[in-house]
Amino acid sequence: MHTLLVEDNDRMAHALGTALAVRGHTVRRVSRAQDALRHAGEAEFVLLDLGLPDLDGLELLRRLRPLCAAPLIVVTARCEEHDIVGGLRAGADDYVVKPFRMAELMARIDSVRRRTSPAPGIPGTVPPAPGEPAAGPPGPVRAGDTVIDLAARTVTVAGAPVRLTRREFDVLAYLAARPGEAHSRAEILYRLWGDALRAASRSLDVHVAGIRTKTGRPHLVRTVHRFGYQLGPGAGGEPAAGDAQEPPATLGPAHR
């Protein structure tokens, strides 16, 4: 796997580059945003520091996403909530705060790779759970005036295209694949993130909020109080109890 490492600190870049090489990655390290943009098209995975000398890392992330669909993890010293939320909404697949344990970062890379690997025949879809039969190409799912095309990975609202990040679409597609079912937070976290860590739980809330905001349909994703989420009616539907306010990003005792 060819990894683009965007890191301006030489010591950190050396440590990351060595750890990645040991695990079979070929690494291109760049220290400036302009070089990251130049080499984005060749990357199969991206590690991005936000503290770059020529451009703010969040702005670079926003510019990278139209050029590069590769899985991307932000690795940064910025630990404020607005930075984490901003990174996830801009398209990061995960967000790791420095200092970190190298083994944990490598595990997160593996987790992101697993959950972004396409199922056979359908680019970017989540593979079926163990014991579930492989399905054929799915058709579009409608929720009011919202159309979710699972195969093409597109969303339209009242006929107008809506651009979601990859992870936002994954969440919406997971709910749309079984529109009549409510899905627990733990189930969604496990199927899409590969674990039920608190960081992933916060990511789920951020992406649900992004779906609602970008589609302009606050009830498209319905909150099932103290349980999880379900595909809602889209425009014109009645909100379910709990839709108006997100539950705290906490997990039950079994997942703590």
PDB file of C-alpha atoms in Angstrom:
ATOM      1  CA  MET A   1       0.000   0.000   0.000  1.00  0.00           C
ATOM      2  CA  HIS A   2       1.294   3.442  -0.941  1.00  0.00           C
ATOM      3  CA  THR A   3       0.846   5.930   1.909  1.00  0.00           C
ATOM      4  CA  LEU A   4       1.110   9.691   1.663  1.00  0.00           C
ATOM      5  CA  LEU A   5       2.520  11.022   4.948  1.00  0.00           C
ATOM      6  CA  VAL A   6       1.933  14.755   5.405  1.00  0.00           C
ATOM      7  CA  GLU A   7       4.063  15.730   8.399  1.00  0.00           C
ATOM      8  CA  ASP A   8       6.421  18.683   8.866  1.00  0.00           C
ATOM      9  CA  ASN A   9       8.194  17.348  11.977  1.00  0.00           C
ATOM     10  CA  ASP A  10      11.236  15.331  10.890  1.00  0.00           C
ATOM     11  CA  ARG A  11      11.419  13.126  13.987  1.00  0.00           C
ATOM     12  CA  MET A  12       7.723  12.268  13.864  1.00  0.00           C
ATOM     13  CA  ALA A  13       7.895  11.646  10.118  1.00  0.00           C
ATOM     14  CA  HIS A  14      10.849   9.288  10.571  1.00  0.00           C
ATOM     15  CA  ALA A  15       9.088   7.312  13.317  1.00  0.00           C
ATOM     16  CA  LEU A  16       5.860   7.036  11.327  1.00  0.00           C
ATOM     17  CA  GLY A  17       7.656   6.205   8.092  1.00  0.00           C
ATOM     18  CA  THR A  18       9.649   3.424   9.769  1.00  0.00           C
ATOM     19  CA  ALA A  19       6.569   1.902  11.427  1.00  0.00           C
ATOM     20  CA  LEU A  20       4.647   1.978   8.154  1.00  0.00           C
ATOM     21  CA  ALA A  21       7.534   0.469   6.157  1.00  0.00           C
ATOM     22  CA  VAL A  22       7.810  -2.425   8.625  1.00  0.00           C
ATOM     23  CA  ARG A  23       4.135  -3.161   7.899  1.00  0.00           C
ATOM     24  CA  GLY A  24       4.661  -3.241   4.147  1.00  0.00           C
ATOM     25  CA  HIS A  25       3.732   0.332   3.196  1.00  0.00           C
ATOM     26  CA  THR A  26       5.644   2.367   0.690  1.00  0.00           C
ATOM     27  CA  VAL A  27       5.753   5.897   2.032  1.00  0.00           C
ATOM     28  CA  ARG A  28       5.993   9.298   0.381  1.00  0.00           C
ATOM     29  CA  ARG A  29       6.601  11.914   3.022  1.00  0.00           C
ATOM     30  CA  VAL A  30       5.854  15.571   2.317  1.00  0.00           C
ATOM     31  CA  SER A  31       6.019  18.499   4.716  1.00  0.00           C
ATOM     32  CA  ARG A  32       4.054  21.135   2.838  1.00  0.00           C
ATOM     33  CA  ALA A  33       0.439  21.357   1.734  1.00  0.00           C
ATOM     34  CA  GLN A  34       1.295  22.181  -1.868  1.00  0.00           C
ATOM     35  CA  ASP A  35       3.302  18.955  -2.152  1.00  0.00           C
ATOM     36  CA  ALA A  36       0.461  16.975  -0.585  1.00  0.00           C
ATOM     37  CA  LEU A  37      -1.908  18.301  -3.233  1.00  0.00           C
ATOM     38  CA  ARG A  38       0.596  17.451  -5.954  1.00  0.00           C
ATOM     39  CA  HIS A  39       0.906  13.804  -4.875  1.00  0.00           C
ATOM     40  CA  ALA A  40      -2.636  13.184  -3.614  1.00  0.00           C
ATOM     41  CA  GLY A  41      -3.729  11.288  -6.712  1.00  0.00           C
ATOM     42  CA  GLU A  42      -1.184   8.508  -6.210  1.00  0.00           C
ATOM     43  CA  ALA A  43      -2.023   7.827  -2.540  1.00  0.00           C
ATOM     44  CA  GLU A  44      -3.811   4.695  -1.332  1.00  0.00           C
ATOM     45  CA  PHE A  45      -3.800   5.938   2.269  1.00  0.00           C
ATOM     46  CA  VAL A  46      -3.119   9.351   3.818  1.00  0.00           C
ATOM     47  CA  LEU A  47      -1.821  10.375   7.252  1.00  0.00           C
ATOM     48  CA  LEU A  48      -2.288  14.117   7.707  1.00  0.00           C
ATOM     49  CA  ASP A  49      -0.846  16.455  10.319  1.00  0.00           C
ATOM     50  CA  LEU A  50      -2.768  19.717  10.687  1.00  0.00           C
ATOM     51  CA  GLY A  51       0.143  21.950  11.713  1.00  0.00           C
ATOM     52  CA  LEU A  52       1.713  22.675   8.334  1.00  0.00           C
ATOM     53  CA  PRO A  53       3.854  25.720   7.485  1.00  0.00           C
ATOM     54  CA  ASP A  54       2.100  26.854   4.312  1.00  0.00           C
ATOM     55  CA  LEU A  55      -1.609  26.095   4.882  1.00  0.00           C
ATOM     56  CA  ASP A  56      -3.887  25.147   7.752  1.00  0.00           C
ATOM     57  CA  GLY A  57      -4.346  21.392   7.796  1.00  0.00           C
ATOM     58  CA  LEU A  58      -8.154  21.535   7.897  1.00  0.00           C
ATOM     59  CA  GLU A  59      -8.175  23.691   4.785  1.00  0.00           C
ATOM     60  CA  LEU A  60      -5.787  21.244   3.133  1.00  0.00           C
ATOM     61  CA  LEU A  61      -8.138  18.393   4.055  1.00  0.00           C
ATOM     62  CA  ARG A  62     -11.044  20.192   2.380  1.00  0.00           C
ATOM     63  CA  ARG A  63      -8.933  20.667  -0.759  1.00  0.00           C
ATOM     64  CA  LEU A  64      -7.661  17.088  -0.743  1.00  0.00           C
ATOM     65  CA  ARG A  65     -11.009  15.356  -0.657  1.00  0.00           C
ATOM     66  CA  PRO A  66     -12.108  16.258  -4.220  1.00  0.00           C
ATOM     67  CA  LEU A  67      -8.712  15.032  -5.461  1.00  0.00           C
ATOM     68  CA  CYS A  68      -8.194  11.944  -3.323  1.00  0.00           C
ATOM     69  CA  ALA A  69     -10.724   9.317  -2.225  1.00  0.00           C
ATOM     70  CA  ALA A  70      -8.133   7.305  -0.276  1.00  0.00           C
ATOM     71  CA  PRO A  71      -8.771   6.562   3.410  1.00  0.00           C
ATOM     72  CA  LEU A  72      -7.363   9.375   5.548  1.00  0.00           C
ATOM     73  CA  ILE A  73      -6.470   9.698   9.226  1.00  0.00           C
ATOM     74  CA  VAL A  74      -5.670  13.037  10.825  1.00  0.00           C
ATOM     75  CA  VAL A  75      -2.693  12.726  13.206  1.00  0.00           C
ATOM     76  CA  THR A  76      -2.228  15.958  15.109  1.00  0.00           C
ATOM     77  CA  ALA A  77      -1.602  17.643  18.444  1.00  0.00           C
ATOM     78  CA  ARG A  78      -4.856  19.598  18.110  1.00  0.00           C
ATOM     79  CA  CYS A  79      -7.244  18.149  20.676  1.00  0.00           C
ATOM     80  CA  GLU A  80      -9.996  20.785  20.841  1.00  0.00           C
ATOM     81  CA  GLU A  81     -13.481  19.555  20.041  1.00  0.00           C
ATOM     82  CA  HIS A  82     -13.972  22.049  17.185  1.00  0.00           C
ATOM     83  CA  ASP A  83     -10.810  20.726  15.494  1.00  0.00           C
ATOM     84  CA  ILE A  84     -11.910  17.085  15.857  1.00  0.00           C
ATOM     85  CA  VAL A  85     -15.417  17.841  14.621  1.00  0.00           C
ATOM     86  CA  GLY A  86     -14.039  19.968  11.783  1.00  0.00           C
ATOM     87  CA  GLY A  87     -11.682  17.202  10.677  1.00  0.00           C
ATOM     88  CA  LEU A  88     -14.385  14.546  10.651  1.00  0.00           C
ATOM     89  CA  ARG A  89     -16.834  16.783   8.815  1.00  0.00           C
ATOM     90  CA  ALA A  90     -14.183  17.682   6.245  1.00  0.00           C
ATOM     91  CA  GLY A  91     -13.778  14.005   5.348  1.00  0.00           C
ATOM     92  CA  ALA A  92     -11.289  12.384   7.721  1.00  0.00           C
ATOM     93  CA  ASP A  93     -11.993   8.709   8.392  1.00  0.00           C
ATOM     94  CA  ASP A  94     -10.428   8.907  11.844  1.00  0.00           C
ATOM     95  CA  TYR A  95      -8.736  11.457  14.092  1.00  0.00           C
ATOM     96  CA  VAL A  96      -5.768  10.609  16.331  1.00  0.00           C
ATOM     97  CA  VAL A  97      -4.349  13.085  18.842  1.00  0.00           C
ATOM     98  CA  LYS A  98      -0.625  13.289  19.595  1.00  0.00           C
ATOM     99  CA  PRO A  99       1.017  11.901  21.631  1.00  0.00           C
ATOM    100  CA  PHE A 100      -0.212   8.440  20.723  1.00  0.00           C
ATOM    101  CA  ARG A 101       0.961   4.844  20.968  1.00  0.00           C
ATOM    102  CA  MET A 102       2.332   3.667  17.652  1.00  0.00           C
ATOM    103  CA  ALA A 103       0.636   0.277  18.017  1.00  0.00           C
ATOM    104  CA  GLU A 104      -2.735   2.002  18.466  1.00  0.00           C
ATOM    105  CA  LEU A 105      -2.233   4.130  15.345  1.00  0.00           C
ATOM    106  CA  MET A 106      -1.294   1.050  13.313  1.00  0.00           C
ATOM    107  CA  ALA A 107      -4.435  -0.695  14.613  1.00  0.00           C
ATOM    108  CA  ARG A 108      -6.540   2.304  13.613  1.00  0.00           C
ATOM    109  CA  ILE A 109      -5.011   2.250  10.134  1.00  0.00           C
ATOM    110  CA  ASP A 110      -5.942  -1.430   9.817  1.00  0.00           C
ATOM    111  CA  SER A 111      -9.465  -0.687  11.082  1.00  0.00           C
ATOM    112  CA  VAL A 112      -9.977   2.143   8.577  1.00  0.00           C
ATOM    113  CA  ARG A 113      -8.691  -0.043   5.766  1.00  0.00           C
ATOM    114  CA  ARG A 114     -11.115  -2.824   6.682  1.00  0.00           C
ATOM    115  CA  ARG A 115     -14.156  -0.603   6.854  1.00  0.00           C
ATOM    116  CA  THR A 116     -13.350   1.262   3.636  1.00  0.00           C
ATOM    117  CA  SER A 117     -12.656  -1.896   1.631  1.00  0.00           C
ATOM    118  CA  PRO A 118     -15.457  -2.405  -0.897  1.00  0.00           C
ATOM    119  CA  ALA A 119     -17.701  -5.415  -0.886  1.00  0.00           C
ATOM    120  CA  PRO A 120     -17.426  -7.487  -4.085  1.00  0.00           C
ATOM    121  CA  GLY A 121     -19.148  -5.771  -7.000  1.00  0.00           C
ATOM    122  CA  ILE A 122     -20.229  -2.612  -5.186  1.00  0.00           C
ATOM    123  CA  PRO A 123     -17.594   0.117  -4.738  1.00  0.00           C
ATOM    124  CA  GLY A 124     -17.332   1.434  -1.210  1.00  0.00           C
ATOM    125  CA  THR A 125     -20.059  -0.660   0.399  1.00  0.00           C
ATOM    126  CA  VAL A 126     -19.778  -2.398   3.749  1.00  0.00           C
ATOM    127  CA  PRO A 127     -19.321  -6.189   3.437  1.00  0.00           C
ATOM    128  CA  PRO A 128     -22.128  -8.345   4.823  1.00  0.00           C
ATOM    129  CA  ALA A 129     -21.898  -9.401   8.443  1.00  0.00           C
ATOM    130  CA  PRO A 130     -20.829 -12.986   9.174  1.00  0.00           C
ATOM    131  CA  GLY A 131     -23.669 -15.349   8.339  1.00  0.00           C
ATOM    132  CA  GLU A 132     -25.441 -12.858   6.067  1.00  0.00           C
ATOM    133  CA  PRO A 133     -25.765 -13.807   2.380  1.00  0.00           C
ATOM    134  CA  ALA A 134     -24.099 -11.539  -0.152  1.00  0.00           C
ATOM    135  CA  ALA A 135     -26.707  -9.353  -1.809  1.00  0.00           C
ATOM    136  CA  GLY A 136     -26.918  -8.256  -5.420  1.00  0.00           C
ATOM    137  CA  PRO A 137     -26.561  -4.637  -6.477  1.00  0.00           C
ATOM    138  CA  PRO A 138     -29.104  -2.631  -4.426  1.00  0.00           C
ATOM    139  CA  GLY A 139     -31.577  -0.238  -5.968  1.00  0.00           C
ATOM    140  CA  PRO A 140     -32.207   3.359  -4.887  1.00  0.00           C
ATOM    141  CA  VAL A 141     -33.958   3.923  -1.565  1.00  0.00           C
ATOM    142  CA  ARG A 142     -36.469   6.767  -1.218  1.00  0.00           C
ATOM    143  CA  ALA A 143     -37.296   8.666   1.954  1.00  0.00           C
ATOM    144  CA  GLY A 144     -39.690  11.473   1.099  1.00  0.00           C
ATOM    145  CA  ASP A 145     -37.967  13.571  -1.555  1.00  0.00           C
ATOM    146  CA  THR A 146     -34.571  12.082  -0.748  1.00  0.00           C
ATOM    147  CA  VAL A 147     -33.151   9.362  -3.008  1.00  0.00           C
ATOM    148  CA  ILE A 148     -30.199   7.301  -1.771  1.00  0.00           C
ATOM    149  CA  ASP A 149     -28.545   5.305  -4.545  1.00  0.00           C
ATOM    150  CA  LEU A 150     -26.563   2.658  -2.700  1.00  0.00           C
ATOM    151  CA  ALA A 151     -24.776   1.309  -5.771  1.00  0.00           C
ATOM    152  CA  ALA A 152     -23.775   4.687  -7.220  1.00  0.00           C
ATOM    153  CA  ARG A 153     -23.143   6.178  -3.736  1.00  0.00           C
ATOM    154  CA  THR A 154     -25.134   9.311  -4.525  1.00  0.00           C
ATOM    155  CA  VAL A 155     -27.814  11.258  -2.675  1.00  0.00           C
ATOM    156  CA  THR A 156     -30.339  13.681  -4.163  1.00  0.00           C
ATOM    157  CA  VAL A 157     -32.855  15.852  -2.337  1.00  0.00           C
ATOM    158  CA  ALA A 158     -35.766  17.218  -4.381  1.00  0.00           C
ATOM    159  CA  GLY A 159     -33.779  16.261  -7.473  1.00  0.00           C
ATOM    160  CA  ALA A 160     -30.650  18.188  -6.447  1.00  0.00           C
ATOM    161  CA  PRO A 161     -27.428  16.290  -5.698  1.00  0.00           C
ATOM    162  CA  VAL A 162     -26.086  16.449  -2.146  1.00  0.00           C
ATOM    163  CA  ARG A 163     -22.413  15.877  -1.529  1.00  0.00           C
ATOM    164  CA  LEU A 164     -21.697  13.818   1.595  1.00  0.00           C
ATOM    165  CA  THR A 165     -18.332  12.655   2.873  1.00  0.00           C
ATOM    166  CA  ARG A 166     -17.566   8.970   2.457  1.00  0.00           C
ATOM    167  CA  ARG A 167     -18.264   8.230   6.113  1.00  0.00           C
ATOM    168  CA  GLU A 168     -21.507  10.241   6.108  1.00  0.00           C
ATOM    169  CA  PHE A 169     -22.688   8.243   3.118  1.00  0.00           C
ATOM    170  CA  ASP A 170     -21.656   4.979   4.786  1.00  0.00           C
ATOM    171  CA  VAL A 171     -23.822   5.782   7.811  1.00  0.00           C
ATOM    172  CA  LEU A 172     -26.790   6.807   5.670  1.00  0.00           C
ATOM    173  CA  ALA A 173     -26.401   3.792   3.370  1.00  0.00           C
ATOM    174  CA  TYR A 174     -26.253   1.403   6.323  1.00  0.00           C
ATOM    175  CA  LEU A 175     -29.555   2.738   7.611  1.00  0.00           C
ATOM    176  CA  ALA A 176     -31.102   2.851   4.131  1.00  0.00           C
ATOM    177  CA  ALA A 177     -30.198  -0.775   3.399  1.00  0.00           C
ATOM    178  CA  ARG A 178     -32.810  -1.787   6.015  1.00  0.00           C
ATOM    179  CA  PRO A 179     -35.113   1.219   6.185  1.00  0.00           C
ATOM    180  CA  GLY A 180     -37.695  -0.429   8.420  1.00  0.00           C
ATOM    181  CA  GLU A 181     -35.229  -1.374  11.147  1.00  0.00           C
ATOM    182  CA  ALA A 182     -33.733   0.559  14.047  1.00  0.00           C
ATOM    183  CA  HIS A 183     -30.010   0.007  14.534  1.00  0.00           C
ATOM    184  CA  SER A 184     -28.218   0.280  17.854  1.00  0.00           C
ATOM    185  CA  ARG A 185     -25.247   2.583  18.245  1.00  0.00           C
ATOM    186  CA  ALA A 186     -23.053  -0.405  19.104  1.00  0.00           C
ATOM    187  CA  GLU A 187     -24.123  -2.208  15.915  1.00  0.00           C
ATOM    188  CA  ILE A 188     -23.385   0.806  13.692  1.00  0.00           C
ATOM    189  CA  LEU A 189     -20.033   1.444  15.369  1.00  0.00           C
ATOM    190  CA  TYR A 190     -18.996  -2.168  15.009  1.00  0.00           C
ATOM    191  CA  ARG A 191     -20.103  -2.535  11.391  1.00  0.00           C
ATOM    192  CA  LEU A 192     -18.714   0.790  10.123  1.00  0.00           C
ATOM    193  CA  TRP A 193     -15.841   1.567  12.507  1.00  0.00           C
ATOM    194  CA  GLY A 194     -14.859  -1.938  13.518  1.00  0.00           C
ATOM    195  CA  ASP A 195     -15.060  -1.156  17.235  1.00  0.00           C
ATOM    196  CA  ALA A 196     -17.121   0.668  19.814  1.00  0.00           C
ATOM    197  CA  LEU A 197     -14.528   3.094  21.139  1.00  0.00           C
ATOM    198  CA  ARG A 198     -15.678   6.367  22.620  1.00  0.00           C
ATOM    199  CA  ALA A 199     -13.851   8.251  19.837  1.00  0.00           C
ATOM    200  CA  ALA A 200     -15.829   6.336  17.213  1.00  0.00           C
ATOM    201  CA  SER A 201     -19.039   7.006  19.140  1.00  0.00           C
ATOM    202  CA  ARG A 202     -18.394  10.737  18.919  1.00  0.00           C
ATOM    203  CA  SER A 203     -17.630  10.356  15.212  1.00  0.00           C
ATOM    204  CA  LEU A 204     -21.024   8.751  14.651  1.00  0.00           C
ATOM    205  CA  ASP A 205     -22.805  11.752  16.181  1.00  0.00           C
ATOM    206  CA  VAL A 206     -20.767  14.156  14.054  1.00  0.00           C
ATOM    207  CA  HIS A 207     -21.589  12.311  10.838  1.00  0.00           C
ATOM    208  CA  VAL A 208     -25.298  12.051  11.639  1.00  0.00           C
ATOM    209  CA  ALA A 209     -25.347  15.806  12.245  1.00  0.00           C
ATOM    210  CA  GLY A 210     -23.555  16.305   8.927  1.00  0.00           C
ATOM    211  CA  ILE A 211     -26.137  14.224   7.045  1.00  0.00           C
ATOM    212  CA  ARG A 212     -29.011  16.209   8.536  1.00  0.00           C
ATOM    213  CA  THR A 213     -27.373  19.566   7.847  1.00  0.00           C
ATOM    214  CA  LYS A 214     -26.214  18.879   4.293  1.00  0.00           C
ATOM    215  CA  THR A 215     -29.485  17.319   3.144  1.00  0.00           C
ATOM    216  CA  GLY A 216     -31.574  19.954   4.905  1.00  0.00           C
ATOM    217  CA  ARG A 217     -33.735  17.071   6.164  1.00  0.00           C
ATOM    218  CA  PRO A 218     -33.331  16.881   9.955  1.00  0.00           C
ATOM    219  CA  HIS A 219     -35.611  13.833  10.179  1.00  0.00           C
ATOM    220  CA  LEU A 220     -33.859  11.834   7.454  1.00  0.00           C
ATOM    221  CA  VAL A 221     -31.899  10.109  10.211  1.00  0.00           C
ATOM    222  CA  ARG A 222     -34.224   9.430  13.133  1.00  0.00           C
ATOM    223  CA  THR A 223     -32.893   9.112  16.656  1.00  0.00           C
ATOM    224  CA  VAL A 224     -34.281   6.111  18.533  1.00  0.00           C
ATOM    225  CA  HIS A 225     -34.044   7.289  22.120  1.00  0.00           C
ATOM    226  CA  ARG A 226     -31.450   5.450  24.220  1.00  0.00           C
ATOM    227  CA  PHE A 227     -30.866   2.955  21.403  1.00  0.00           C
ATOM    228  CA  GLY A 228     -29.525   4.259  18.112  1.00  0.00           C
ATOM    229  CA  TYR A 229     -30.708   5.426  14.703  1.00  0.00           C
ATOM    230  CA  GLN A 230     -33.136   4.561  11.920  1.00  0.00           C
ATOM    231  CA  LEU A 231     -33.791   5.910   8.443  1.00  0.00           C
ATOM    232  CA  GLY A 232     -36.508   8.525   8.847  1.00  0.00           C
ATOM    233  CA  PRO A 233     -39.187   9.876   6.520  1.00  0.00           C
ATOM    234  CA  GLY A 234     -37.095  12.707   5.080  1.00  0.00           C
ATOM    235  CA  ALA A 235     -39.132  15.797   4.223  1.00  0.00           C
ATOM    236  CA  GLY A 236     -42.537  16.253   5.724  1.00  0.00           C
ATOM    237  CA  GLY A 237     -42.319  13.419   8.227  1.00  0.00           C
ATOM    238  CA  GLU A 238     -43.178  13.624  11.881  1.00  0.00           C
ATOM    239  CA  PRO A 239     -40.129  13.580  14.166  1.00  0.00           C
ATOM    240  CA  ALA A 240     -39.799  10.689  16.540  1.00  0.00           C
ATOM    241  CA  ALA A 241     -39.221  11.267  20.211  1.00  0.00           C
ATOM    242  CA  GLY A 242     -35.583  12.214  20.632  1.00  0.00           C
ATOM    243  CA  ASP A 243     -35.046  13.525  17.099  1.00  0.00           C
ATOM    244  CA  ALA A 244     -34.794  17.111  18.250  1.00  0.00           C
ATOM    245  CA  GLN A 245     -31.859  16.437  20.524  1.00  0.00           C
ATOM    246  CA  GLU A 246     -28.985  13.988  20.224  1.00  0.00           C
ATOM    247  CA  PRO A 247     -28.367  11.609  23.124  1.00  0.00           C
ATOM    248  CA  PRO A 248     -25.002  11.936  24.860  1.00  0.00           C
ATOM    249  CA  ALA A 249     -22.156  10.136  23.102  1.00  0.00           C
ATOM    250  CA  THR A 250     -21.848   7.424  25.734  1.00  0.00           C
ATOM    251  CA  LEU A 251     -21.759   3.657  25.548  1.00  0.00           C
ATOM    252  CA  GLY A 252     -23.352   1.024  27.731  1.00  0.00           C
ATOM    253  CA  PRO A 253     -21.286  -0.845  30.322  1.00  0.00           C
ATOM    254  CA  ALA A 254     -20.558  -3.692  27.911  1.00  0.00           C
ATOM    255  CA  HIS A 255     -18.662  -1.330  25.604  1.00  0.00           C
ATOM    256  CA  ARG A 256     -16.777   0.813  28.137  1.00  0.00           C
TER     257      ARG A 256
END
